[in-house]
Coordinates of C-alpha atoms and ligand atoms in Angstrom, one line a residue:
M510 CA -7.4 1.1 30.4
N511 CA -4.7 1.4 32.9
K512 CA -3.1 4.6 31.6
T513 CA -2.6 7.8 33.4
N514 CA -2.2 11.3 32.1
L515 CA 1.1 12.7 33.6
Q516 CA 3.0 15.8 33.2
P517 CA 6.1 15.3 31.0
I518 CA 9.4 16.8 32.1
T519 CA 12.6 16.5 30.1
N520 CA 16.2 16.7 31.3
E521 CA 19.6 15.8 30.0
S522 CA 21.1 14.0 32.9
Q523 CA 19.6 10.6 32.6
P524 CA 19.9 8.0 29.9
T525 CA 17.2 7.6 27.3
S526 CA 16.7 3.9 28.2
H527 CA 14.7 4.6 31.4
V528 CA 12.0 7.1 32.2
K529 CA 11.3 8.1 35.8
V530 CA 7.8 7.5 37.1
G531 CA 6.3 7.5 40.5
E532 CA 6.3 4.0 42.1
S533 CA 2.5 4.0 42.5
R534 CA 2.0 4.7 38.8
V535 CA 4.0 1.7 37.6
N536 CA 3.1 -0.9 40.2
S537 CA 5.6 -3.6 39.5
S538 CA 5.8 -3.2 35.7
E539 CA 9.3 -2.8 34.5
I540 CA 8.1 -1.3 31.2
V541 CA 5.9 1.6 30.3
R542 CA 4.3 2.7 27.1
L543 CA 4.3 6.5 26.6
E544 CA 1.6 7.9 24.4
H545 CA 1.4 11.4 23.2
R546 CA -0.2 13.1 20.2
G547 CA -1.3 9.7 18.8
I548 CA 2.3 8.4 18.9
D549 CA 3.5 5.7 21.3
A550 CA 6.8 4.2 22.3
F551 CA 8.1 1.8 25.0
F552 CA 10.6 2.5 27.7
Y553 CA 12.0 0.9 30.8
A554 CA 10.5 2.4 33.9
K555 CA 12.7 3.7 36.7
P556 CA 10.3 3.8 39.7
V557 CA 10.9 6.7 42.0
E558 CA 9.4 7.0 45.5
D559 CA 6.4 9.2 45.0
F560 CA 7.0 11.7 47.7
V561 CA 10.6 12.4 46.7
G562 CA 10.8 15.6 44.6
G563 CA 7.1 15.4 44.2
I564 CA 7.2 13.1 41.1
G565 CA 3.7 12.0 41.8
N566 CA 2.0 13.3 38.7
K567 CA 5.1 13.6 36.5
V568 CA 7.1 11.6 34.1
K569 CA 10.7 12.5 33.5
F570 CA 12.8 11.5 30.5
H571 CA 15.8 12.6 28.4
E572 CA 14.9 15.5 26.1
N573 CA 15.7 13.4 23.0
V574 CA 12.7 11.3 23.9
A575 CA 10.4 14.2 23.3
K576 CA 11.5 14.2 19.6
L577 CA 9.9 10.9 19.1
F578 CA 6.6 12.6 19.7
G579 CA 7.4 15.5 17.4
G580 CA 7.9 17.6 20.5
I581 CA 5.7 18.0 23.5
D582 CA 2.4 19.7 23.2
F583 CA 1.3 20.7 26.7
S584 CA -2.3 21.1 25.7
S585 CA -2.5 17.3 24.8
P586 CA -2.5 14.5 27.3
F587 CA 0.7 12.6 28.0
Y588 CA -0.2 9.1 28.9
V589 CA 1.8 6.6 30.8
D590 CA 0.6 3.0 30.5
A591 CA 2.2 0.5 32.8
K592 CA 0.0 -2.4 31.8
V593 CA 2.6 -3.6 29.3
S594 CA 5.5 -6.0 29.4
K595 CA 8.6 -6.8 27.4
R596 CA 6.6 -9.2 25.3
D597 CA 4.7 -6.3 23.9
V598 CA 7.9 -4.9 22.3
E599 CA 8.9 -6.4 19.0
A600 CA 12.4 -8.0 18.9
A601 CA 14.9 -6.1 16.8
R602 CA 16.2 -8.1 13.9
R603 CA 18.8 -5.6 13.0
V604 CA 19.9 -2.1 14.2
E605 CA 22.4 0.2 12.7
L606 CA 24.2 2.5 15.1
R607 CA 27.0 5.0 15.4
V608 CA 28.7 5.5 18.7
R609 CA 31.1 8.2 19.8
G610 CA 33.1 8.0 22.9
A611 CA 32.8 4.4 23.8
P612 CA 34.0 1.1 22.3
E613 CA 31.4 -0.3 19.9
E614 CA 31.6 -3.8 21.2
Q615 CA 30.9 -2.6 24.7
I616 CA 27.8 -0.8 23.7
A617 CA 26.6 -3.8 21.7
Q618 CA 27.1 -6.1 24.7
F619 CA 25.4 -3.7 27.0
M620 CA 22.4 -3.5 24.7
R621 CA 22.1 -7.2 24.4
D622 CA 22.5 -7.8 28.1
S623 CA 19.9 -5.2 29.0
E624 CA 17.5 -6.0 26.2
Y625 CA 17.8 -2.4 25.3
L626 CA 14.7 -0.7 23.9
V627 CA 15.9 1.2 20.8
H628 CA 14.2 4.0 19.1
N629 CA 14.8 5.9 15.9
M630 CA 16.7 8.8 17.6
E631 CA 19.9 9.6 19.3
E632 CA 19.9 7.3 22.3
V633 CA 21.9 8.3 25.3
V634 CA 23.4 5.3 27.0
S635 CA 25.1 5.1 30.4
N636 CA 28.7 4.0 30.2
G637 CA 30.1 4.0 33.8
D638 CA 29.5 7.5 35.0
D639 CA 29.3 8.9 31.5
L640 CA 26.5 9.2 29.1
V641 CA 27.4 8.4 25.5
P642 CA 25.3 9.3 22.5
V643 CA 24.4 6.4 20.2
Q644 CA 22.8 7.5 17.0
V645 CA 20.3 5.0 15.7
Y646 CA 20.4 5.0 11.9
S647 CA 17.9 2.3 11.1
M648 CA 16.0 -0.5 12.8
E649 CA 14.4 -3.6 11.4
P650 CA 11.7 -4.7 11.3
S651 CA 10.4 -1.3 10.3
G652 CA 7.1 0.1 11.3
Y653 CA 7.8 0.1 15.0
R654 CA 8.7 3.0 17.1
T655 CA 10.4 0.8 19.7
L656 CA 12.3 -2.5 19.2
R657 CA 14.0 -4.7 21.8
V658 CA 17.6 -5.7 21.3
T659 CA 18.1 -9.4 21.9
D660 CA 20.9 -11.9 21.5
E661 CA 19.7 -12.5 18.0
T662 CA 19.8 -8.9 17.0
D663 CA 22.2 -8.1 14.3
I664 CA 24.0 -4.9 15.6
E665 CA 25.9 -3.0 13.0
F666 CA 28.0 0.1 13.4
V667 CA 28.2 2.8 10.8
S668 CA 31.6 4.2 10.3
R669 CA 32.2 7.9 10.4
S670 CA 32.5 8.2 6.7
D671 CA 29.3 6.3 6.1
A672 CA 27.6 8.4 8.7
Q673 CA 28.5 11.6 6.8
D674 CA 26.8 10.3 3.7
R675 CA 23.5 9.5 5.3
S676 CA 21.0 11.1 7.6
P677 CA 19.6 8.8 10.2
D678 CA 16.0 7.7 9.9
A679 CA 13.7 10.3 11.1
P680 CA 12.6 10.1 14.7
G681 CA 9.0 9.1 15.0
S682 CA 8.9 7.1 11.9
G683 CA 7.2 4.2 13.4
S684 CA 3.5 3.6 13.5
G685 CA 3.1 3.3 17.1
G686 CA 4.6 0.6 19.3
A687 CA 3.9 -3.0 18.9
G688 CA 0.2 -3.6 19.3
G689 CA -0.4 0.1 19.4
G690 CA -3.2 1.5 17.4
P691 CA -2.8 3.5 14.2
G692 CA -0.4 6.2 15.0
G693 CA -2.3 9.4 14.6
P694 CA -0.7 12.2 12.6
G695 CA 2.4 10.8 11.0
G696 CA 6.0 11.4 11.9
G697 CA 7.3 14.8 11.7
D698 CA 4.3 16.9 11.0
G699 CA 3.8 18.4 14.4
P700 CA 5.2 21.7 15.6
G701 CA 8.1 20.1 17.2
G702 CA 8.7 17.9 14.1
D703 CA 12.0 18.1 12.3
S704 CA 11.1 19.7 9.0
E705 CA 14.1 18.1 7.3
N706 CA 12.4 14.8 7.8
D707 CA 8.9 15.7 6.7
V708 CA 7.4 12.9 4.9
D709 CA 7.1 13.8 1.2
I710 CA 3.8 12.3 0.2
D711 CA 0.3 13.7 0.3
V712 CA -2.7 11.8 -0.7
T713 CA -5.7 14.0 -1.6
P714 CA -9.0 12.3 -1.1
K715 CA -11.3 12.6 -4.0
K716 CA -14.9 12.0 -4.7
P717 CA -15.2 8.8 -6.8
T718 CA -16.9 9.6 -10.1
K719 CA -16.6 6.4 -12.1
S720 CA -19.4 4.0 -11.5
F721 CA -20.1 0.3 -12.2
D722 CA -23.3 1.0 -14.1
E723 CA -22.1 3.9 -16.2
D724 CA -18.4 3.3 -16.8
V725 CA -17.4 -0.3 -16.2
A726 CA -18.4 -2.6 -19.1
G727 CA -18.9 -6.3 -18.4
L728 CA -17.0 -7.7 -15.4
D729 CA -20.3 -9.0 -13.8
T730 CA -18.5 -11.4 -11.5
V731 CA -16.1 -8.7 -10.4
K732 CA -19.0 -6.4 -9.6
Q733 CA -20.8 -9.1 -7.7
T734 CA -17.7 -9.8 -5.6
A735 CA -17.3 -6.2 -4.8
R736 CA -20.9 -5.7 -3.8
T737 CA -20.8 -8.7 -1.5
M738 CA -17.6 -7.4 0.0
L739 CA -19.2 -3.9 0.6
A740 CA -22.2 -5.6 2.2
M741 CA -19.9 -6.7 5.0
F742 CA -19.1 -3.1 5.8
D743 CA -22.7 -2.5 6.4
P744 CA -23.5 -3.0 10.0
Q745 CA -27.1 -4.0 9.3
K746 CA -26.1 -6.7 6.9
Q747 CA -23.5 -7.8 9.3
E748 CA -26.1 -8.2 12.0
Q749 CA -28.3 -10.2 9.6
V750 CA -25.5 -12.5 8.7
E751 CA -24.7 -13.0 12.4
R752 CA -28.3 -13.7 13.2
L753 CA -28.5 -16.3 10.5
Y754 CA -25.1 -17.9 10.5
G755 CA -23.4 -16.9 13.7
E756 CA -20.7 -14.4 14.7
G757 CA -17.9 -16.3 13.0
F758 CA -19.3 -15.4 9.6
A759 CA -20.1 -11.9 10.4
S760 CA -16.7 -10.3 10.5
R761 CA -16.2 -7.0 8.8
G762 CA -15.4 -6.7 5.1
G763 CA -11.8 -7.5 4.2
S764 CA -9.3 -5.9 2.0
M765 CA -9.3 -6.7 -1.7
L766 CA -6.7 -7.5 -4.3
L767 CA -7.5 -7.0 -8.0
Y768 CA -5.1 -8.7 -10.3
G769 CA -4.9 -9.3 -14.0
P770 CA -3.3 -8.2 -17.2
P771 CA -2.7 -4.4 -17.8
G772 CA -5.3 -2.1 -19.1
C773 CA -8.3 -4.2 -18.4
G774 CA -9.9 -2.1 -15.7
K775 CA -8.3 -2.6 -12.3
T776 CA -7.9 1.1 -11.6
L777 CA -11.3 1.8 -13.0
V778 CA -13.0 -0.9 -10.9
S779 CA -11.3 0.4 -7.8
E780 CA -12.8 3.8 -8.2
A781 CA -16.1 2.3 -9.1
I782 CA -16.1 0.3 -5.8
A783 CA -15.7 3.6 -3.9
H784 CA -18.5 5.0 -6.0
E785 CA -20.7 2.0 -5.2
A786 CA -19.9 2.3 -1.5
K787 CA -20.8 6.0 -1.6
N788 CA -23.9 5.8 -3.7
E789 CA -25.4 2.3 -3.6
T790 CA -25.0 1.2 0.0
D791 CA -25.9 2.3 3.5
I792 CA -22.2 2.8 4.3
E793 CA -22.4 6.6 4.1
D794 CA -25.4 6.7 6.4
E795 CA -23.5 4.6 8.9
Y796 CA -20.1 6.1 8.8
G797 CA -20.3 9.4 7.0
D798 CA -18.7 10.7 3.8
V799 CA -17.1 8.1 1.6
K800 CA -13.7 9.3 0.2
F801 CA -11.4 7.7 -2.4
L802 CA -7.7 7.8 -1.8
E803 CA -5.5 6.7 -4.7
V804 CA -1.8 6.0 -4.3
K805 CA 0.6 4.7 -6.9
G806 CA 3.2 2.2 -5.6
G807 CA 5.9 4.0 -7.6
D808 CA 5.2 7.3 -5.9
V809 CA 5.8 5.8 -2.5
L810 CA 9.2 4.4 -3.4
S811 CA 12.2 6.4 -2.6
R812 CA 15.9 5.7 -3.0
Y813 CA 16.7 7.1 0.5
P814 CA 16.9 4.5 3.2
G815 CA 13.8 4.3 5.3
E816 CA 12.0 6.9 3.3
S817 CA 9.6 4.5 1.5
E818 CA 8.6 3.0 4.8
R819 CA 7.9 6.4 6.2
R820 CA 5.8 7.3 3.2
I821 CA 3.8 4.1 3.6
E822 CA 3.1 5.0 7.2
A823 CA 2.2 8.5 6.2
V824 CA -0.2 7.2 3.6
F825 CA -1.9 5.0 6.1
D826 CA -2.0 7.8 8.7
Q827 CA -3.7 10.0 6.2
A828 CA -6.2 7.3 5.4
H829 CA -6.9 6.7 9.1
Q830 CA -7.5 10.4 9.4
V831 CA -9.9 10.5 6.5
A832 CA -11.7 7.4 7.8
Q833 CA -12.1 9.0 11.2
D834 CA -15.1 11.1 10.2
G835 CA -16.3 9.0 7.4
F836 CA -15.3 6.0 5.3
A837 CA -12.1 5.8 3.3
V838 CA -11.4 3.6 0.3
L839 CA -7.6 3.5 0.1
F840 CA -6.4 2.2 -3.3
F841 CA -2.9 1.1 -3.9
D842 CA -2.2 0.9 -7.6
E843 CA 0.9 -1.2 -8.6
V844 CA 0.7 -2.6 -5.1
E845 CA 3.4 -5.3 -6.0
T846 CA 6.1 -2.6 -5.7
L847 CA 5.2 -2.1 -2.0
I848 CA 5.0 -5.8 -0.9
P849 CA 7.8 -7.6 -2.8
D850 CA 8.2 -11.3 -1.8
R851 CA 10.8 -11.2 1.0
S852 CA 12.0 -14.7 0.0
D853 CA 13.3 -13.3 -3.3
D854 CA 17.1 -13.4 -3.0
S855 CA 17.6 -10.5 -5.3
L856 CA 15.8 -8.1 -3.0
Q857 CA 17.6 -5.4 -1.2
R858 CA 17.3 -5.1 2.5
H859 CA 15.2 -2.0 2.4
E860 CA 12.8 -3.7 0.1
R861 CA 12.1 -6.3 2.6
S862 CA 11.6 -3.8 5.3
L863 CA 9.1 -2.1 3.0
T864 CA 7.1 -5.3 2.9
N865 CA 7.3 -5.5 6.7
A866 CA 6.1 -1.9 7.0
F867 CA 3.1 -2.4 4.7
L868 CA 2.0 -5.7 6.3
Q869 CA 2.3 -4.1 9.7
E870 CA 0.0 -1.3 8.6
M871 CA -2.4 -3.8 7.2
N872 CA -2.8 -5.3 10.7
D873 CA -4.3 -2.2 12.0
I874 CA -7.2 -1.5 9.7
E875 CA -10.4 -0.1 11.3
D876 CA -13.9 -0.8 10.2
N877 CA -14.3 2.2 8.1
L878 CA -11.3 1.8 6.0
L879 CA -11.4 -0.4 2.9
V880 CA -8.0 -1.2 1.3
I881 CA -7.8 -2.2 -2.3
G882 CA -4.6 -3.2 -4.1
A883 CA -4.2 -3.7 -7.8
T884 CA -1.4 -5.5 -9.6
N885 CA -0.4 -7.0 -12.9
M886 CA 2.2 -9.1 -11.2
P887 CA 0.6 -10.9 -8.3
F888 CA 3.3 -13.6 -8.4
T889 CA 5.9 -11.1 -7.1
I890 CA 3.9 -10.3 -4.0
D891 CA 4.9 -11.6 -0.6
P892 CA 2.8 -14.6 0.3
A893 CA 2.0 -13.2 3.7
A894 CA 0.3 -10.2 1.9
T895 CA -2.3 -12.5 0.3
R896 CA -3.7 -13.0 3.8
R897 CA -4.0 -9.3 4.3
F898 CA -6.0 -9.2 1.1
P899 CA -8.4 -12.1 1.7
I900 CA -10.6 -11.2 -1.2
Q901 CA -8.7 -11.7 -4.5
Q902 CA -10.3 -11.0 -7.8
F903 CA -9.0 -11.6 -11.2
I904 CA -9.9 -8.9 -13.8
P905 CA -9.8 -10.7 -17.1
Q906 CA -9.2 -9.3 -20.6
P907 CA -12.7 -8.8 -22.0
D908 CA -14.3 -10.9 -24.7
A909 CA -16.1 -9.4 -27.8
E910 CA -19.3 -8.6 -26.0
V911 CA -17.6 -6.6 -23.3
M912 CA -15.3 -4.9 -25.8
A913 CA -18.4 -3.8 -27.6
Q914 CA -19.6 -2.2 -24.3
V915 CA -16.2 -0.6 -23.9
W916 CA -16.7 1.2 -27.2
E917 CA -20.2 2.1 -26.2
V918 CA -19.3 3.5 -22.8
N919 CA -16.7 5.7 -24.5
L920 CA -18.8 6.8 -27.5
R921 CA -22.3 7.0 -26.2
D922 CA -22.3 10.8 -26.2
L923 CA -21.7 11.0 -30.0
P924 CA -24.8 12.3 -31.8
N925 CA -24.6 9.4 -34.1
A926 CA -24.1 6.8 -31.3
D927 CA -27.4 5.0 -32.2
E928 CA -26.1 4.2 -35.6
I929 CA -22.8 2.7 -34.6
D930 CA -22.5 -1.0 -34.8
F931 CA -20.8 -1.6 -31.4
R932 CA -21.1 -5.3 -31.7
R933 CA -19.0 -5.3 -34.8
L934 CA -16.4 -3.0 -33.2
G935 CA -16.3 -5.3 -30.2
E936 CA -15.7 -8.4 -32.4
E937 CA -13.0 -6.6 -34.3
S938 CA -11.2 -5.5 -31.2
V939 CA -10.8 -8.8 -29.4
G940 CA -7.1 -9.0 -28.5
Y941 CA -6.9 -5.4 -27.6
T942 CA -7.2 -4.3 -24.0
P943 CA -9.9 -1.8 -23.1
A944 CA -7.2 0.7 -22.3
E945 CA -5.8 0.4 -25.9
I946 CA -9.3 1.2 -27.2
A947 CA -10.0 4.0 -24.7
D948 CA -6.6 5.6 -24.6
R949 CA -5.0 4.8 -28.0
V950 CA -7.8 4.3 -30.6
L951 CA -10.1 6.8 -29.0
G952 CA -7.4 8.9 -27.5
S953 CA -5.7 12.2 -28.3
D954 CA -5.1 11.5 -32.0
L955 CA -8.7 11.0 -32.7
Q956 CA -9.5 14.1 -30.6
R957 CA -7.1 16.1 -32.6
E958 CA -8.8 15.0 -35.8
F959 CA -12.1 16.1 -34.4
V960 CA -10.8 19.4 -33.2
E961 CA -9.0 20.1 -36.5
S962 CA -12.2 19.5 -38.4
V963 CA -13.7 22.4 -36.3
V964 CA -10.7 24.7 -36.4
H965 CA -9.8 24.5 -40.0
D966 CA -12.3 26.2 -42.3
D967 CA -11.5 23.9 -45.2
R968 CA -12.3 20.8 -43.3
E969 CA -15.7 19.2 -43.1
A970 CA -17.2 17.8 -39.9
I971 CA -16.5 14.1 -39.5
T972 CA -19.2 11.5 -39.0
P973 CA -17.5 8.9 -36.8
D974 CA -19.5 5.9 -38.0
T975 CA -18.6 2.3 -37.7
D976 CA -16.4 2.2 -40.8
Y977 CA -14.5 5.3 -39.7
L978 CA -13.9 3.8 -36.3
L979 CA -12.8 0.5 -37.7
E980 CA -10.2 2.4 -39.7
W981 CA -8.9 3.9 -36.6
L982 CA -8.9 0.6 -35.0
N983 CA -7.0 -1.1 -37.8
D984 CA -4.4 1.6 -37.7
T985 CA -3.2 0.4 -34.3
E986 CA -1.9 -2.9 -33.4
P987 CA -2.8 -4.6 -30.1
K988 CA 0.5 -4.8 -28.2
T989 CA -0.2 -4.8 -24.5
V990 CA -1.1 -8.5 -24.2
R991 CA 1.8 -9.7 -26.2
Q992 CA 4.2 -7.6 -24.3
Y993 CA 2.7 -8.6 -21.0
V994 CA 2.7 -12.4 -21.7
S995 CA 6.3 -12.3 -22.9
S996 CA 7.4 -10.5 -19.8
V997 CA 5.7 -13.0 -17.4
R998 CA 6.3 -16.2 -19.4
E999 CA 9.1 -17.3 -17.1
Q1000 CA 7.1 -16.8 -14.0
L1001 CA 4.3 -19.2 -14.8
D1002 CA 5.3 -21.4 -11.8
D1003 CA 4.9 -18.6 -9.4
L1004 CA 1.4 -18.1 -10.7
E1005 CA 0.2 -21.3 -9.0
G1006 CA -1.8 -19.4 -6.4
Y1007 CA -3.6 -17.5 -9.1
P1008 CA -5.2 -20.1 -11.3
E1009 CA -7.2 -17.7 -13.5
M1010 CA -4.2 -15.7 -14.2
Q1011 CA -2.2 -18.9 -15.0
R1012 CA -4.8 -20.1 -17.4
Y1013 CA -5.0 -16.7 -19.0
V1014 CA -1.2 -16.5 -19.6
E1015 CA -1.2 -20.0 -21.0
E1016 CA -4.0 -19.2 -23.4
Q1017 CA -2.5 -16.0 -24.6
A1018 CA 1.0 -17.5 -24.9
E1019 CA -0.4 -20.0 -27.3
E1020 CA -2.4 -17.4 -29.1
H1021 CA 0.7 -15.3 -29.7
G1022 CA 3.1 -18.2 -30.3
I1023 CA 5.1 -17.4 -27.2
S1024 CA 6.8 -20.3 -25.4
L1025 CA 6.4 -20.5 -21.7
G1026 CA 9.1 -21.1 -19.1
N1027 CA 12.8 -20.5 -19.5
G1028 CA 13.1 -22.4 -22.8
G1029 CA 12.4 -19.5 -25.1
G1030 CA 13.3 -19.5 -28.7
G1031 CA 10.0 -19.6 -30.5
L1032 CA 9.2 -17.2 -33.3
G1033 CA 6.7 -15.5 -31.1
D1034 CA 9.5 -14.8 -28.6
L1035 CA 11.6 -13.2 -31.2
L1036 CA 8.7 -11.1 -32.3
A1037 CA 7.8 -10.3 -28.7
S1038 CA 11.3 -9.3 -27.8
A1039 CA 11.5 -7.2 -30.9
A1040 CA 8.3 -5.5 -29.6
G1041 CA 10.2 -4.6 -26.5
G1042 CA 8.3 -7.1 -24.4
G1043 CA 11.2 -7.4 -21.9
S1044 CA 10.3 -6.3 -18.4
D1045 CA 8.0 -3.5 -18.9
A1046 CA 4.8 -5.4 -18.7
G1047 CA 2.4 -2.5 -18.1
S1048 CA 3.8 -0.2 -20.6
E1049 CA 2.2 0.6 -23.8
G1050 CA 5.3 2.1 -25.0
D1051 CA 6.2 2.9 -28.5
A1052 CA 8.4 -0.1 -29.2
S1053 CA 8.0 -1.2 -32.8
E1054 CA 5.7 -4.0 -33.2
G1055 CA 6.3 -7.3 -34.9
G1056 CA 3.6 -9.7 -36.0
G1057 CA 0.3 -8.2 -35.4
D1058 CA -2.1 -11.1 -35.3
T1059 CA -5.2 -10.4 -33.4
G1060 CA -5.7 -12.6 -30.4
N1061 CA -8.9 -14.2 -29.5
G1062 CA -8.9 -12.5 -26.1
G1063 CA -10.2 -15.4 -24.2
G1064 CA -10.8 -14.8 -20.6
D1065 CA -14.4 -15.0 -19.6
D1066 CA -15.3 -13.2 -16.5
A1067 CA -13.6 -15.3 -14.0
P1068 CA -15.4 -16.5 -10.8
G1069 CA -14.7 -14.4 -7.9
A1070 CA -12.1 -15.7 -5.6
L1071 CA -13.4 -15.2 -2.1
P1072 CA -11.3 -16.1 0.8
E1073 CA -9.3 -19.1 0.0
G1074 CA -6.9 -19.1 2.9
R1075 CA -3.9 -19.0 0.6
A1076 CA -1.9 -18.4 3.7
G1077 CA 1.8 -17.8 3.2
G1078 CA 4.4 -18.0 5.8
G1079 CA 6.7 -15.7 7.5
D1080 CA 5.2 -12.3 8.1
S1081 CA 7.1 -10.7 10.8
Ligands
LIG1919 N1 -14.3 -2.8 -18.1 C1 -14.1 -1.6 -18.7 N2 -15.1 -0.9 -19.2 C2 -14.9 0.3 -19.8 N3 -13.7 0.9 -19.9 C3 -12.7 0.2 -19.5 C4 -12.8 -1.1 -18.8 N4 -11.6 -1.5 -18.5 C5 -10.7 -0.6 -18.9 N5 -11.4 0.5 -19.5 C6 -10.8 1.7 -20.1 O1 -9.4 1.5 -20.1 C7 -8.8 2.5 -19.3 C8 -7.6 1.9 -18.5 O2 -8.1 0.9 -17.6 P1 -7.5 0.8 -16.2 O3 -6.5 1.9 -16.0 O4 -8.5 0.6 -15.2 O5 -6.7 -0.5 -16.4 P2 -5.7 -1.2 -15.4 O6 -6.1 -2.7 -15.4 O7 -5.7 -0.5 -14.1 O8 -4.4 -1.1 -16.2 P3 -2.9 -1.1 -15.6 O9 -2.6 -2.5 -15.2 O10 -2.1 -0.7 -16.8 O11 -2.8 -0.1 -14.5 C9 -9.9 3.0 -18.4 O12 -9.6 4.4 -18.1 C10 -11.1 2.9 -19.3 O13 -11.2 4.0 -20.1
LIG1920 MG1 -4.2 0.7 -13.3

């Protein structure tokens, strides 16, 4: 590595565009990469003769630059890397600025002509003999600390009234410069950080407790795919594969996307994968403690511009940190909310930059970090994301046999468990999702019934035998699948990349008398819309239910979809 540790010095009298470095340190490079506290950013270098003013071991820059690093910590190294070039800095697609004290057009022209390197901060730009402040409000693509303005960059100026309504994106919101490694502790959490811009998301690692063997019924193919994937994180297995088949087939384990209808075990399987990694593989011996980090897409989303991207970066930063002394399984539930298809015309600008930010983070995944995403709506995901999740696994709605196991898994602690006819219960609950059984049929109402039998003296203890349980089952209607299918019926074409899912939706639509495509109009549709099927696919809401036929469930355990190279275009 051609980087040197120099002493940082800040001043106010020079523009933010250039940092001063001794000639011998930069050789002939016109650009340097500054790296401090795990954060990096690019600047033009202004070489200074080494003996003048004794710059030899120093690097000088405008004090605003220090904010990018969350302030300067003199006990940590401050690296200057001159082995970089303009090509290392991502081109800016769009920047939003506010200028005071100079004509906007002039600043825009200057930035284009000089291929200005912008940062999320108040830049100070030379204008004749003056320095004018240029507040950078946002930059796209997001996820970079530095972007290069080009002729193609869309430069927009924020008016004074707009500016009052919004705070600029926090300094240091990028995840390192282009090509830079994972950016250490996230933006704004250092002593010099701006507390106003602290990122408001905290992912607490937990020990995975659900296991394939004890808690996940059926899904044999899913388990098999997961075990194979985990094997590729095991260095010994990797070596073996390399020995037998060559290096090309021995790459590290990839990230995994779990998709399928709601309530059929995606979240459960994710935790069980972490449990498997921890308890049934050599991963822990190789890397250290396995931890499970769970993030809900919805918790990341924010209505403030740039905030969702910052949270994504913060989440990945936390995962990198956890992975540092162990192995992290980072699970994104509802992942579709974080990687919406950028070609969707109805998307807002910030939603596209969220996809960019997520994909950018997915490019920098170390060996001891496994990312799992789960979604009910794979067809809304950006095609470029499918390459970041090379292992894609359909989680089907279970058949009777697996439903029997779902009952058993949930009731095996009952004293009379041996006498319950789980097979029968399984057969009767085809058409329900496991979540409907676990959370609704065997949920809080049943618990209350049990508790009341204990609390009230006049009640007798209940024996929850097969008939008793069937009664509870028959008191509830299966709604999830119907609602789900009616909400996705118009998107069948977008399901092409997900054949198991397509087949599943077709089967269930037929089962429930729901017509597919935009045509609409069938009786099933009317019933479905009466049931509140609209857009809330995952919900198990309280909408009144029409119909009430019991579907046949369908959906055998689908074959695992190992890398298929369903490459999409256009990731930035
Ligand atoms: N294969 C299974 N074996 C046993 N129980 C299951 C299985 N699948 C689901 N369940 C039960 O259903 C509950 C909900 O499942 P889970 O949350 O994993 O579904 P999901 O696919 O993530 O749903 P959503 O799409 O709504 O997030 C689980 O907590 C568990 O009790
Ligand atoms: Mg879930």
